[in-house]
Amino acid sequence: MTDTLPEQTQNGSPDVRTRARRLLPWLGSLQSYIGLVLIVAIGIATQGDTFLDQTNLTNAVGNFASRGILAVGVTLVILTAGIDLSVGSLLGFASMASAMMLANHDMPVWQIVPLCMLIGAAFGFVNGVGTSVLRIQSFVMTLAMLSIARGLDRQMSDNQSVGTTVAGPDGKLTENAEAFQSLGTPGHNVGVGFLGPDGVYYPVLAFVVVCVVFHLILSRTAFGRHIYAVGGNPTAARLSGINVTLVVIAVFTLSGMLAGFAGPIDAAYSVSADPQAGNTYELDAIAAAVIGGASLAGGKGTIIGTFVGALILTLLDNVLGLNAVSDNWQLVIKGLIVVVAVVLQRPGLLRTLRHRLTPAEKETAP
Amino acid sequence: MTRTPRTAAAAALAAVLALSAGCASKTDDGTGGSGKDGDKSTFTIGYSQANNAEPYRAQLNKQLRYFAKQHKNIKLLPIADAEQDNARQVSQVQQFIQQKVDVLIVSPNEPDPLTPAVEQACQAKIPVIILDRDVKTDCYDSFIGGDNYQIGKKAGEAAIKALPDGGNVAEIRGLLSTDPQKQRHKGFADALKGHDDIKVVEQREGKWLQPEGTKIMQQWLQRGTRIDLVYAHNDPMAIGAQSAAAGAGKAKDIDFIGIDGLAIPDGGIRAVQQGKMIATYLYPTGAEEAAETAAALAEGKSVQKKQTLDTTEITKSNAEDVYGRYDMSKKSG
């Protein structure tokens, strides 16, 4: 009942309070930035230039890039009030597929990456159909897919890891294996020359580009608005003429496609595809989205938020590692940070803030 | 907090899968059992594996299938994969007891949870072989496993040899809670005792995973720690760390030592041949010994209670030989 009170007072004098009200949700999304700023500050305070060093930041973001890309796909699904638990397994499958395409068929990178995206998209499409047409809860559908994709991965690889440093008869790396390294093997950059003198590390580039593309899709297109509408209120979305089924199938397909895209990156980073690759990555991806402000109830969240969430997770890991914090405490600290981040984003917290702020604004207003 | 429902649902799903797996293995029992009842010339062997999806264990499975075939009197049932899940492995062991296998082989995921199930098998008068990891009972007939302490110690001796003028060592440890990790760590530390010029300057938990090895090594190099030698508790972590050092242009100044020595294209033996590691230590699968012991037990012969398998140091000089000896790709399983 007190909820209505600020509304009424705000109607009284619109300018200041409306402005404050408009600012508040934006500030709300800034809460996750506070966490990031804090971690960066700790990093600089404890390690200074060692932390801020470009190589270090590249390594840190590069390490998380494949999970960050998963997080973008998962964010799309979470926005529709669904969940995608299968992305870790799909990444594992795509990682194994890419390594086998390279090792057994000597395929070039420009064929491997699109094919892996197609494979991922196919799995994602099945998730979407299961969720929307067969009306299986996305939690259950993608949990089943987690198991199915992992099983197929293991069957396909016979539980053996497959290396990506494939040597030709002369003992040197084959041309295609050489090119595959640029997808994420440490120390191998792309675009040397036209993207700076040293080039850029592809996993970082790929992650940033994926974020930009999907940020634009969500914020600038009708499809993006439909995703929010479906997550916010599916009935209202349906009544306003949105094809909910199609939107749901599309987001799962995109999520799968991104997992397929991330697969070769993970294989190149590990210099091999392991049958267990990507195991529990879905939890990191969901954590990044949730820390970034996505609500599991749907309709709320942004790609920028997810990007920040991913940075928080990986830079936190980096700062703890550089400071040689014991492995046991690292786990505790990481868990606490997630809790703090989620508490900060609680809508109730925002409302309390609004309550507190409104009278204060009233007093300072002339 | 999203974890609890997920775990619960995962458990539910695992239960469903276990049930369907149970149905599947019952049909196997039908065919295996009828042969068994007809004549006692072939004995059925049940093998409960902790987790198929580890290259080391996948290799063990292949070798066990191969060596079991070499013994005409035993028949290996389809290997039960516990997928690193203790509860799942307990139920699989119990299923083998229900099927009345003639010999049971178990590679426990963890010692404590599997102990009661193994005791149940002993009570059912089924001969039991414990392979690779221990249990907290000695009712079994034979334990076969490598000596992780000895491996760690040999790795330490190799480090001393590689650093005649002393130096800094970094250690990437396996999952801290696991027994092989503890033994490999202790053996290494004991070997370094008395060599004050060799210091372990960094150590982190790499969880047995290759990408973890890469990440940790990058952070160490970033910290500016001078590292002369990296000792990793398995080959994937050593190879992962090596790729990080290579990426930073520092691989030439650092020696890498791993453990496992798997004869697979992506394994440690090949990495030694490629000069990525100076040495790796064979962690024997024990498959050959397990098949032999199972065949003996099935015939009612007595076997050695504890069979500790020696490791082999793999360097460039013997790598090709060892690879040929354990390569399963050309032997039908």
XYZ file of C-alpha atoms in Angstrom, chain A residues 50 53 56 59 63 85 139 143 146-147 154 158-163 165 186-187 269-272 276 282-283 296 317-318 321-324 327-328 330, chain B residues 1-3 5-6 9-10 13 17 51-55 58-59 62 81 83-84 176 204-205 210-211 214-215 218-219 222-223 243-244 247 264 266 276:
74
model
C 50.564 -6.288 -13.556
C 48.684 -4.871 -18.406
C 46.843 -9.851 -18.617
C 44.374 -13.469 -21.154
C 39.902 -17.403 -20.876
C 21.059 -25.657 -19.509
C 14.411 -26.385 -17.727
C 18.438 -30.567 -19.111
C 22.496 -31.450 -21.814
C 22.537 -35.204 -21.372
C 31.288 -38.976 -25.960
C 34.977 -42.629 -28.029
C 35.835 -40.694 -24.849
C 39.228 -39.755 -26.205
C 40.469 -36.204 -26.419
C 41.397 -35.011 -29.901
C 44.362 -32.694 -30.369
C 47.962 -29.416 -33.282
C 47.386 -18.608 -26.476
C 49.863 -16.359 -28.235
C 42.265 -22.525 -26.437
C 42.763 -25.996 -24.958
C 44.821 -27.128 -27.976
C 42.490 -30.116 -27.941
C 34.269 -33.323 -20.937
C 26.175 -23.429 -18.502
C 26.346 -22.477 -14.837
C 15.114 -15.566 -14.394
C 39.153 -14.964 -11.017
C 42.158 -13.128 -12.430
C 44.815 -15.737 -9.071
C 47.333 -12.898 -9.377
C 47.178 -12.414 -5.605
C 47.718 -16.152 -5.075
C 41.987 -22.208 -4.142
C 39.547 -22.991 -1.347
C 38.625 -18.483 -4.175
C 20.361 -20.903 -5.865
C 19.567 -22.118 -9.370
C 21.730 -25.006 -8.443
C 16.552 -27.446 -8.394
C 18.982 -28.269 -11.129
C 16.226 -32.510 -11.534
C 19.549 -33.888 -12.616
C 16.977 -37.582 -14.763
C 18.577 -43.016 -17.120
C 33.849 -42.335 -15.293
C 34.229 -43.278 -18.955
C 34.714 -39.716 -20.092
C 38.313 -39.354 -18.998
C 40.917 -40.218 -21.599
C 38.628 -44.634 -21.760
C 42.049 -46.139 -22.456
C 39.768 -50.361 -24.214
C 29.852 -46.108 -16.404
C 29.745 -40.892 -14.713
C 31.616 -39.708 -11.616
C 42.731 -31.237 -4.158
C 47.595 -23.984 -7.632
C 44.769 -26.443 -8.109
C 43.898 -28.590 -19.594
C 42.298 -25.102 -19.875
C 46.704 -22.695 -19.404
C 44.956 -20.087 -17.288
C 49.295 -17.276 -17.734
C 48.620 -15.792 -14.306
C 51.856 -12.309 -15.400
C 52.878 -12.148 -11.763
C 50.833 -23.812 -24.500
C 50.445 -20.739 -22.275
C 52.070 -18.226 -26.318
C 46.940 -41.727 -27.655
C 46.805 -36.314 -27.973
C 56.723 -30.015 -25.057
